[in-house]
Short mmCIF file of C-alpha atoms in Angstrom, two decimals:
data_model
loop_
_atom_site.label_atom_id
_atom_site.label_comp_id
_atom_site.label_asym_id
_atom_site.label_seq_id
_atom_site.Cartn_x
_atom_site.Cartn_y
_atom_site.Cartn_z
CA MET A 1 0.00 0.00 0.00
CA ALA A 2 1.45 3.30 -1.03
CA SER A 3 2.03 5.78 1.74
CA ILE A 4 1.05 9.40 1.61
CA LEU A 5 3.47 12.12 2.55
CA CYS A 6 1.73 15.21 3.74
CA ARG A 7 2.55 18.26 5.73
CA ILE A 8 0.70 18.66 8.97
CA SER A 9 -0.50 21.80 10.66
CA LYS A 10 1.66 23.75 13.08
CA THR A 11 -0.87 23.20 15.85
CA LEU A 12 -0.79 19.45 15.37
CA VAL A 13 3.00 19.49 15.21
CA ASN A 14 3.28 21.21 18.56
CA HIS A 15 1.03 18.54 20.00
CA LEU A 16 2.96 15.66 18.44
CA LEU A 17 6.58 16.50 19.04
CA PRO A 18 8.64 16.69 22.23
CA PRO A 19 9.28 20.26 23.42
CA PHE A 20 12.97 20.24 22.45
CA THR A 21 12.10 19.94 18.77
CA LYS A 22 9.86 22.99 18.61
CA GLY A 23 10.98 25.50 16.07
CA LEU A 24 13.94 23.35 15.02
CA ILE A 25 12.34 21.06 12.49
CA ARG A 26 9.81 21.15 9.71
CA PRO A 27 7.72 18.06 10.23
CA MET A 28 6.05 15.73 7.77
CA VAL A 29 4.07 12.59 8.49
CA THR A 30 3.92 9.35 6.53
CA LEU A 31 0.44 7.95 6.83
CA SER A 32 -0.56 4.34 6.49
CA TRP A 33 -4.03 4.85 5.13
CA PRO A 34 -4.77 6.44 1.75
CA PHE A 35 -7.02 9.50 1.91
CA GLN A 36 -6.36 9.92 5.63
CA SER A 37 -5.33 13.51 6.25
CA GLN A 38 -4.19 13.17 9.86
CA PRO A 39 -2.60 10.31 11.81
CA ARG A 40 -4.92 8.55 14.24
CA ASP A 41 -4.17 9.08 17.91
CA LEU A 42 -4.21 5.54 19.35
CA SER A 43 -4.09 6.61 22.99
CA LEU A 44 -7.74 7.68 23.04
CA PRO A 45 -10.47 5.40 24.46
CA ASN A 46 -11.94 2.69 22.20
CA PRO A 47 -14.68 0.09 22.85
CA SER A 48 -12.13 -2.55 23.93
CA TRP A 49 -11.07 -0.53 26.98
CA SER A 50 -12.14 -2.04 30.30
CA LYS A 51 -14.07 -0.10 32.92
CA GLU A 52 -10.90 0.09 35.05
CA MET A 53 -8.87 1.43 32.12
CA LEU A 54 -11.47 4.10 31.36
CA GLN A 55 -11.77 5.13 35.01
CA HIS A 56 -8.00 5.52 35.38
CA TYR A 57 -7.80 7.37 32.06
CA GLU A 58 -10.44 9.82 33.29
CA LEU A 59 -8.59 10.23 36.59
CA TYR A 60 -5.45 11.52 34.84
CA ASN A 61 -7.25 13.21 31.97
CA SER A 62 -9.19 15.38 34.42
CA GLN A 63 -5.85 16.58 35.80
CA CYS A 64 -4.85 17.88 32.37
CA VAL A 65 -7.39 20.64 32.92
CA GLY A 66 -6.25 23.48 35.17
CA GLU A 67 -8.10 25.28 37.93
CA ASP A 68 -8.97 27.89 35.34
CA GLY A 69 -10.96 25.18 33.52
CA LYS A 70 -8.68 25.34 30.48
CA GLU A 71 -7.61 22.17 28.67
CA GLY A 72 -3.83 21.82 28.89
CA SER A 73 -3.28 24.06 31.89
CA GLY A 74 -3.40 21.28 34.52
CA PRO A 75 -0.36 19.56 36.09
CA TRP A 76 -0.54 16.53 33.77
CA ARG A 77 -0.43 16.22 29.99
CA ARG A 78 -1.79 13.34 27.92
CA LEU A 79 0.69 12.11 25.31
CA PRO A 80 -0.77 11.22 21.91
CA SER A 81 0.49 8.00 20.29
CA TYR A 82 0.70 6.83 16.68
CA ASN A 83 1.68 3.69 14.82
CA ARG A 84 4.20 5.48 12.57
CA LEU A 85 7.31 7.42 13.35
CA LEU A 86 7.39 11.02 12.30
CA LYS A 87 9.36 11.66 9.16
CA PHE A 88 10.76 15.11 9.03
CA ALA A 89 13.00 17.52 7.23
CA THR A 90 15.64 19.88 8.59
CA GLY A 91 16.55 22.97 6.61
CA GLY A 92 14.35 21.75 3.79
CA VAL A 93 16.27 18.50 3.27
CA LEU A 94 14.06 15.44 3.40
CA LEU A 95 15.74 12.67 5.35
CA SER A 96 14.42 10.06 3.01
CA LYS A 97 16.83 7.37 4.15
CA ILE A 98 14.74 6.70 7.23
CA ILE A 99 11.45 6.42 5.41
CA GLN A 100 10.33 2.83 5.47
CA SER A 101 6.76 2.97 4.28
CA GLU A 102 5.70 -0.31 5.90
CA ALA A 103 7.45 0.08 9.26
CA ARG A 104 5.20 0.32 12.30
CA LEU A 105 5.90 1.09 15.95
CA PHE A 106 6.25 -2.30 17.69
CA THR A 107 3.78 -1.49 20.49
CA ARG A 108 1.17 -0.24 18.00
CA ASN A 109 1.49 -2.90 15.29
CA ILE A 110 -1.77 -4.77 15.90
CA LYS A 111 -4.84 -3.17 14.35
CA ILE A 112 -7.57 -5.10 16.21
CA PRO A 113 -8.64 -2.97 19.22
CA GLY A 114 -7.93 -4.75 22.50
CA ALA A 115 -5.92 -7.61 20.97
CA GLY A 116 -2.43 -6.25 21.64
CA PHE A 117 -1.12 -3.30 23.63
CA GLU A 118 -3.81 -0.80 24.66
CA TYR A 119 -2.22 2.08 26.52
CA VAL A 120 -2.20 5.76 27.23
CA MET A 121 0.60 7.79 28.81
CA PHE A 122 0.45 10.97 30.87
CA ILE A 123 3.46 13.06 31.82
CA LYS A 124 3.66 15.41 34.77
CA LYS A 125 4.61 18.83 33.50
CA SER A 126 7.24 19.11 36.23
CA GLN A 127 8.71 16.09 34.36
CA GLU A 128 9.70 13.86 37.30
CA LYS A 129 6.91 11.33 36.62
CA CYS A 130 5.33 9.64 33.61
CA VAL A 131 2.39 7.26 34.04
CA CYS A 132 1.03 4.66 31.63
CA ILE A 133 -2.27 2.80 31.90
CA PHE A 134 -1.85 -0.50 30.05
CA GLN A 135 -4.43 -3.13 29.15
CA ALA A 136 -2.84 -6.39 27.98
CA GLY A 137 -4.60 -8.12 25.07
CA HIS A 138 -4.82 -11.84 24.29
CA LEU A 139 -2.06 -11.67 21.63
CA LEU A 140 0.57 -10.90 24.29
CA GLU A 141 0.66 -14.33 25.93
CA GLY A 142 3.77 -15.82 27.52
CA PRO A 143 3.11 -18.24 30.39
CA PRO A 144 -0.41 -19.74 30.11
CA GLY A 145 -2.99 -16.99 30.69
CA HIS A 146 -0.35 -14.37 31.47
CA VAL A 147 1.56 -11.60 29.72
CA HIS A 148 4.91 -12.47 28.06
CA GLY A 149 7.90 -11.03 29.92
CA GLY A 150 9.02 -9.48 26.64
CA ALA A 151 5.71 -7.65 26.22
CA THR A 152 6.08 -6.20 29.72
CA ALA A 153 9.67 -5.23 28.88
CA ALA A 154 8.42 -3.49 25.71
CA MET A 155 5.95 -1.39 27.70
CA ILE A 156 8.58 -0.48 30.33
CA ASP A 157 11.07 0.52 27.61
CA SER A 158 8.35 2.59 25.93
CA VAL A 159 7.26 4.44 29.08
CA ASN A 160 10.79 5.07 30.39
CA GLY A 161 11.92 5.95 26.86
CA THR A 162 9.08 8.40 26.27
CA HIS A 163 9.75 9.96 29.68
CA ALA A 164 13.49 10.20 28.89
CA THR A 165 12.81 11.84 25.53
CA TYR A 166 10.69 14.54 27.14
CA VAL A 167 13.29 15.19 29.83
CA CYS A 168 16.53 14.86 27.83
CA GLY A 169 15.72 15.07 24.12
CA PRO A 170 16.82 12.25 21.78
CA VAL A 171 17.96 9.15 23.72
CA MET A 172 18.70 5.48 23.24
CA THR A 173 18.18 2.72 25.83
CA ALA A 174 21.56 1.58 27.16
CA ASN A 175 20.42 -0.73 29.96
CA LEU A 176 17.15 -2.24 31.14
CA ASN A 177 17.18 -4.27 34.37
CA ILE A 178 13.83 -5.89 35.12
CA ASN A 179 12.71 -7.79 38.22
CA TYR A 180 9.56 -9.80 37.59
CA ARG A 181 7.63 -10.16 40.89
CA ASN A 182 4.15 -11.42 39.95
CA PRO A 183 2.91 -12.38 36.46
CA ILE A 184 0.34 -10.09 34.84
CA PRO A 185 -2.93 -11.86 33.88
CA LEU A 186 -3.89 -11.54 30.19
CA GLY A 187 -6.75 -9.07 29.78
CA SER A 188 -5.97 -7.16 32.97
CA THR A 189 -5.19 -3.46 33.27
CA VAL A 190 -2.05 -2.34 35.10
CA VAL A 191 -0.31 0.95 35.82
CA LEU A 192 3.33 1.71 34.95
CA GLU A 193 4.91 4.59 36.83
CA SER A 194 8.21 5.93 35.49
CA THR A 195 10.39 8.06 37.77
CA LEU A 196 13.43 10.14 36.85
CA ASP A 197 16.03 9.10 39.45
CA GLN A 198 19.18 10.92 38.38
CA ARG A 199 20.98 12.73 35.57
CA GLU A 200 24.74 12.69 35.03
CA GLY A 201 25.96 14.34 31.85
CA ARG A 202 24.67 12.26 28.92
CA LYS A 203 23.23 9.64 31.28
CA ALA A 204 19.71 9.62 32.67
CA PHE A 205 18.59 6.98 35.18
CA PHE A 206 14.95 6.00 35.48
CA SER A 207 12.98 3.47 37.47
CA CYS A 208 9.61 1.92 36.73
CA ILE A 209 7.10 0.06 38.86
CA VAL A 210 4.22 -1.93 37.37
CA THR A 211 1.29 -2.45 39.73
CA SER A 212 -2.28 -3.70 39.60
CA ILE A 213 -4.77 -0.93 38.88
CA ASP A 214 -5.62 -0.52 42.60
CA GLY A 215 -1.92 -0.49 43.54
CA SER A 216 -2.25 -3.53 45.83
CA LYS A 217 0.04 -5.86 43.86
CA VAL A 218 3.52 -5.17 42.47
CA HIS A 219 4.00 -7.03 39.20
CA VAL A 220 7.39 -5.69 38.07
CA GLU A 221 10.12 -3.32 39.24
CA SER A 222 12.85 -2.10 36.93
CA LYS A 223 15.73 0.32 36.41
CA ALA A 224 16.83 1.83 33.11
CA LEU A 225 19.70 3.87 31.78
CA PHE A 226 19.27 6.12 28.75
CA LEU A 227 21.99 7.96 26.87
CA SER A 228 21.43 11.29 25.16
CA ILE A 229 22.40 11.11 21.52
CA SER A 230 22.43 13.44 18.58
CA MET A 231 19.44 13.50 16.26
CA SER A 232 21.72 12.36 13.42
CA ARG A 233 22.68 9.22 15.41
CA ILE A 234 18.98 8.28 15.75
CA LEU A 235 18.48 8.84 12.06
CA GLY A 236 21.55 6.78 11.25
CA GLY A 237 23.57 9.72 10.00
CA MET B 1 -13.69 -18.48 15.92
CA ALA B 2 -14.31 -21.68 17.80
CA SER B 3 -11.25 -23.63 18.69
CA ILE B 4 -10.84 -27.33 18.19
CA LEU B 5 -9.64 -29.57 20.96
CA CYS B 6 -8.01 -32.66 19.63
CA ARG B 7 -5.69 -35.31 20.90
CA ILE B 8 -2.39 -35.54 19.13
CA SER B 9 -0.30 -38.57 18.43
CA LYS B 10 2.31 -39.85 20.86
CA THR B 11 5.03 -39.26 18.29
CA LEU B 12 4.07 -35.63 17.84
CA VAL B 13 3.81 -35.17 21.60
CA ASN B 14 7.35 -36.40 22.13
CA HIS B 15 8.49 -33.89 19.55
CA LEU B 16 6.52 -31.01 21.07
CA LEU B 17 7.15 -31.28 24.78
CA PRO B 18 10.29 -30.77 26.85
CA PRO B 19 11.93 -34.02 27.99
CA PHE B 20 10.86 -33.67 31.64
CA THR B 21 7.20 -33.99 30.71
CA LYS B 22 7.49 -37.27 28.86
CA GLY B 23 5.29 -39.96 30.32
CA LEU B 24 3.91 -37.57 32.95
CA ILE B 25 1.15 -35.89 31.04
CA ARG B 26 -1.50 -36.68 28.52
CA PRO B 27 -1.33 -33.87 26.02
CA MET B 28 -4.03 -32.16 24.02
CA VAL B 29 -3.65 -29.24 21.67
CA THR B 30 -6.01 -26.34 21.05
CA LEU B 31 -5.78 -25.39 17.42
CA SER B 32 -6.57 -22.04 15.94
CA TRP B 33 -7.75 -23.17 12.57
CA PRO B 34 -10.88 -25.29 12.03
CA PHE B 35 -10.25 -28.57 10.19
CA GLN B 36 -6.54 -28.32 10.91
CA SER B 37 -5.43 -31.62 12.37
CA GLN B 38 -1.95 -30.61 13.51
CA PRO B 39 -0.49 -27.31 14.70
CA ARG B 40 1.76 -25.57 12.20
CA ASP B 41 5.44 -25.48 13.07
CA LEU B 42 6.42 -21.83 12.58
CA SER B 43 10.15 -22.38 12.90
CA LEU B 44 10.48 -23.89 9.43
CA PRO B 45 11.68 -21.82 6.44
CA ASN B 46 9.14 -19.66 4.58
CA PRO B 47 9.54 -17.37 1.53
CA SER B 48 10.19 -14.30 3.71
CA TRP B 49 13.44 -15.75 5.08
CA SER B 50 16.56 -13.95 3.90
CA LYS B 51 19.48 -15.76 2.28
CA GLU B 52 21.51 -15.26 5.49
CA MET B 53 18.69 -16.70 7.62
CA LEU B 54 18.39 -19.77 5.38
CA GLN B 55 22.16 -20.32 5.31
CA HIS B 56 22.43 -20.16 9.09
CA TYR B 57 19.37 -22.41 9.48
CA GLU B 58 20.99 -25.00 7.20
CA LEU B 59 24.26 -24.71 9.14
CA TYR B 60 22.60 -25.81 12.40
CA ASN B 61 20.03 -28.09 10.79
CA SER B 62 22.79 -30.13 9.19
CA GLN B 63 24.20 -30.71 12.69
CA CYS B 64 20.94 -32.30 13.80
CA VAL B 65 21.92 -35.29 11.64
CA GLY B 66 24.47 -37.62 13.19
CA GLU B 67 27.51 -39.29 11.67
CA ASP B 68 25.29 -42.30 11.11
CA GLY B 69 23.23 -40.14 8.76
CA LYS B 70 20.15 -40.41 10.96
CA GLU B 71 17.92 -37.38 11.57
CA GLY B 72 17.95 -36.50 15.27
CA SER B 73 21.20 -38.24 16.17
CA GLY B 74 23.46 -35.18 15.72
CA PRO B 75 24.70 -32.89 18.53
CA TRP B 76 22.01 -30.22 17.91
CA ARG B 77 18.23 -30.42 17.92
CA ARG B 78 15.84 -28.03 16.15
CA LEU B 79 13.01 -26.85 18.41
CA PRO B 80 9.58 -26.61 16.79
CA SER B 81 7.50 -23.50 17.59
CA TYR B 82 3.76 -22.81 17.58
CA ASN B 83 1.47 -19.85 18.09
CA ARG B 84 -0.60 -21.56 20.78
CA LEU B 85 0.32 -23.00 24.15
CA LEU B 86 -0.23 -26.67 24.69
CA LYS B 87 -3.30 -27.49 26.71
CA PHE B 88 -3.00 -30.72 28.57
CA ALA B 89 -4.54 -32.99 31.12
CA THR B 90 -2.98 -34.77 34.07
CA GLY B 91 -4.62 -37.92 35.35
CA GLY B 92 -7.47 -37.40 32.95
CA VAL B 93 -8.47 -34.03 34.39
CA LEU B 94 -8.67 -31.30 31.78
CA LEU B 95 -7.16 -28.08 33.08
CA SER B 96 -9.80 -26.02 31.38
CA LYS B 97 -9.12 -22.92 33.43
CA ILE B 98 -6.10 -22.11 31.31
CA ILE B 99 -7.83 -22.52 27.99
CA GLN B 100 -8.21 -19.13 26.39
CA SER B 101 -9.22 -19.89 22.84
CA GLU B 102 -8.02 -16.59 21.41
CA ALA B 103 -4.69 -16.30 23.23
CA ARG B 104 -1.56 -16.42 21.09
CA LEU B 105 2.13 -16.58 21.94
CA PHE B 106 3.42 -12.99 21.85
CA THR B 107 6.37 -13.73 19.55
CA ARG B 108 4.14 -15.63 17.09
CA ASN B 109 1.11 -13.34 17.03
CA ILE B 110 1.59 -11.84 13.56
CA LYS B 111 0.35 -14.01 10.70
CA ILE B 112 2.05 -12.23 7.78
CA PRO B 113 5.34 -14.06 7.03
CA GLY B 114 8.33 -11.78 7.57
CA ALA B 115 6.38 -8.90 9.15
CA GLY B 116 7.11 -9.69 12.79
CA PHE B 117 9.42 -12.17 14.52
CA GLU B 118 10.85 -14.84 12.21
CA TYR B 119 13.01 -17.21 14.20
CA VAL B 120 14.19 -20.74 14.73
CA MET B 121 15.92 -22.16 17.79
CA PHE B 122 18.38 -25.03 18.09
CA ILE B 123 19.49 -26.57 21.38
CA LYS B 124 22.71 -28.45 21.94
CA LYS B 125 21.87 -31.86 23.31
CA SER B 126 24.51 -31.43 26.00
CA GLN B 127 22.22 -28.50 27.03
CA GLU B 128 24.80 -25.80 27.76
CA LYS B 129 23.91 -23.78 24.64
CA CYS B 130 20.77 -22.72 22.80
CA VAL B 131 20.97 -20.71 19.59
CA CYS B 132 18.30 -18.65 17.85
CA ILE B 133 18.44 -17.22 14.34
CA PHE B 134 16.17 -14.16 14.28
CA GLN B 135 15.03 -12.02 11.35
CA ALA B 136 13.38 -8.77 12.47
CA GLY B 137 10.33 -7.69 10.46
CA HIS B 138 9.08 -4.18 9.73
CA LEU B 139 6.39 -4.33 12.45
CA LEU B 140 9.02 -4.39 15.21
CA GLU B 141 10.20 -0.80 14.85
CA GLY B 142 11.48 1.29 17.77
CA PRO B 143 14.04 3.97 16.85
CA PRO B 144 13.67 4.95 13.16
CA GLY B 145 14.69 2.00 10.97
CA HIS B 146 15.73 -0.14 13.95
CA VAL B 147 14.28 -2.84 16.17
CA HIS B 148 12.41 -1.79 19.34
CA GLY B 149 14.33 -2.57 22.54
CA GLY B 150 11.25 -4.39 23.81
CA ALA B 151 11.19 -6.66 20.75
CA THR B 152 14.82 -7.58 21.38
CA ALA B 153 13.98 -8.18 25.05
CA ALA B 154 11.12 -10.46 23.98
CA MET B 155 13.45 -12.59 21.85
CA ILE B 156 16.08 -12.79 24.62
CA ASP B 157 13.44 -13.81 27.18
CA SER B 158 12.13 -16.43 24.72
CA VAL B 159 15.52 -17.95 23.94
CA ASN B 160 16.80 -17.95 27.55
CA GLY B 161 13.36 -19.14 28.73
CA THR B 162 13.20 -22.00 26.24
CA HIS B 163 16.74 -22.99 27.17
CA ALA B 164 15.88 -22.83 30.89
CA THR B 165 12.78 -24.98 30.38
CA TYR B 166 14.79 -27.69 28.67
CA VAL B 167 17.46 -27.63 31.37
CA CYS B 168 15.33 -27.16 34.50
CA GLY B 169 11.72 -27.97 33.66
CA PRO B 170 8.98 -25.36 34.35
CA VAL B 171 10.47 -21.92 35.10
CA MET B 172 9.50 -18.27 35.34
CA THR B 173 11.70 -15.28 34.49
CA ALA B 174 12.77 -13.56 37.72
CA ASN B 175 15.28 -11.06 36.31
CA LEU B 176 16.36 -9.84 32.91
CA ASN B 177 19.30 -7.41 32.71
CA ILE B 178 19.95 -6.15 29.20
CA ASN B 179 22.80 -4.02 27.87
CA TYR B 180 22.04 -2.53 24.47
CA ARG B 181 25.31 -1.99 22.57
CA ASN B 182 24.35 -1.33 18.93
CA PRO B 183 20.83 -1.00 17.52
CA ILE B 184 19.59 -3.82 15.24
CA PRO B 185 18.53 -2.62 11.77
CA LEU B 186 14.95 -3.55 10.78
CA GLY B 187 14.96 -6.41 8.31
CA SER B 188 18.35 -7.76 9.36
CA THR B 189 19.09 -11.26 10.63
CA VAL B 190 20.93 -11.70 13.92
CA VAL B 191 22.02 -14.62 16.09
CA LEU B 192 21.13 -15.00 19.78
CA GLU B 193 23.31 -17.39 21.77
CA SER B 194 22.04 -18.44 25.18
CA THR B 195 24.50 -19.96 27.68
CA LEU B 196 23.76 -21.73 30.95
CA ASP B 197 26.10 -20.01 33.42
CA GLN B 198 25.18 -21.54 36.78
CA ARG B 199 22.56 -23.47 38.75
CA GLU B 200 21.90 -23.00 42.49
CA GLY B 201 18.91 -24.90 43.83
CA ARG B 202 15.78 -23.41 42.23
CA LYS B 203 17.84 -20.70 40.52
CA ALA B 204 19.34 -20.96 37.05
CA PHE B 205 21.51 -18.18 35.62
CA PHE B 206 21.80 -17.64 31.89
CA SER B 207 23.51 -15.15 29.62
CA CYS B 208 22.71 -14.16 26.07
CA ILE B 209 24.65 -12.39 23.37
CA VAL B 210 23.03 -11.00 20.24
CA THR B 211 25.40 -10.54 17.29
CA SER B 212 25.23 -9.81 13.60
CA ILE B 213 24.96 -12.95 11.47
CA ASP B 214 28.72 -12.95 10.77
CA GLY B 215 29.56 -12.37 14.44
CA SER B 216 31.44 -9.14 13.75
CA LYS B 217 29.09 -6.80 15.67
CA VAL B 218 27.69 -7.23 19.19
CA HIS B 219 24.18 -5.77 19.37
CA VAL B 220 23.12 -6.78 22.87
CA GLU B 221 24.50 -8.61 25.92
CA SER B 222 22.27 -9.77 28.75
CA LYS B 223 21.98 -11.83 31.92
CA ALA B 224 18.86 -13.62 33.14
CA LEU B 225 17.70 -15.43 36.25
CA PHE B 226 15.01 -18.09 36.06
CA LEU B 227 13.29 -19.80 38.99
CA SER B 228 12.06 -23.37 38.84
CA ILE B 229 8.38 -23.54 39.72
CA SER B 230 5.78 -26.26 40.00
CA MET B 231 3.59 -27.00 37.01
CA SER B 232 0.54 -25.97 39.05
CA ARG B 233 2.07 -22.49 39.61
CA ILE B 234 2.42 -22.01 35.83
CA LEU B 235 -1.15 -23.15 35.33
CA GLY B 236 -2.36 -20.82 38.06
CA GLY B 237 -3.26 -23.64 40.45
#
């Protein structure tokens, strides 16, 4: 299926990209669906979301609104999520070498709602915390009836990595150290909480705890190290 | 789609199950496809496999044949792989609580050949090594044009976990500590080599190294701890 390259509006760009990129790049988006003018935000509720997932989503979403009643002026910010990476140009030069029309973000590669990773992330504007509400679909099985350790690792890497990108700019995962405490039942909703522990030059240390939705059970605890890198390193330059 | 429960032949069972289960259980298989009498082994070559993947597959496959020319009498053994977990009965009692007709193994959940995880594992009969040849499809993207760290973690957990199961019997991952050295390009074929480092009671320590197919580049190095558990713990009993 041929992809469509189209420019997107400045408003949408500001919503899509991490703060450090603002004003530096001229974004373009490769879309997967012909005739679609804007990418679909996959972190919004869909019919597969459980009652617990919706309730927790509302809990954080309500904190994106400030005391003045304005959307976006609260202490938290919902992060949109797409199944394609942004393709962009700097100084008018299209970095076409990274365009792979069929490539899809690993954690958004299943189209059937509820079958794979359903999740939404919120970041605290003060940047020390990032939270993800994650509902594990039936295609993520590892041990019978439970989530694969690799699927949990993928979500932890995504949440810590997103958090690191907002705090530090472009980063790559250097280390991920995961302690699995209690397996996560397939179909359940859990909460991942990412914390910025320390920064030392190019290094940023994060931790993550994965708990049941009510916080009563710890499923996983992990530590991660991210390294700041240049944009050209990410793009393979 | 309704699933089909069917008994499978003793020969197939011996091929499917780890050695420790032989004679202990009476296996049944839940199949995903109506009218299909046997599960499809997804670790056999398909048209999406690269030349490098096929060459490396043949390299290990040829070592599954012994000097006597007999299949299965060589030092290595190819491990078949399916997209469903085996459902089985002990003492005639069907453990129906674990049957989730739609659940699929995370690393085998994408039906399009070459789009997700393409892999085949071989275990050395002396059990100290397990090798996996892995071709990363375009649906596993993380950083632009490269494999998601979580997808790599999933393959490491799978290879170490399979190795641990053959060495120790039923296990669960307790810790996974991954050092990412060089990102893996999407579409490339890499080799994962799992090594049994140490056993201490219920604990088994493994390491894994992920290299380019020619061994010249180290992509990832990791350590893992697995804990032996009872079969009833895995089945949620």
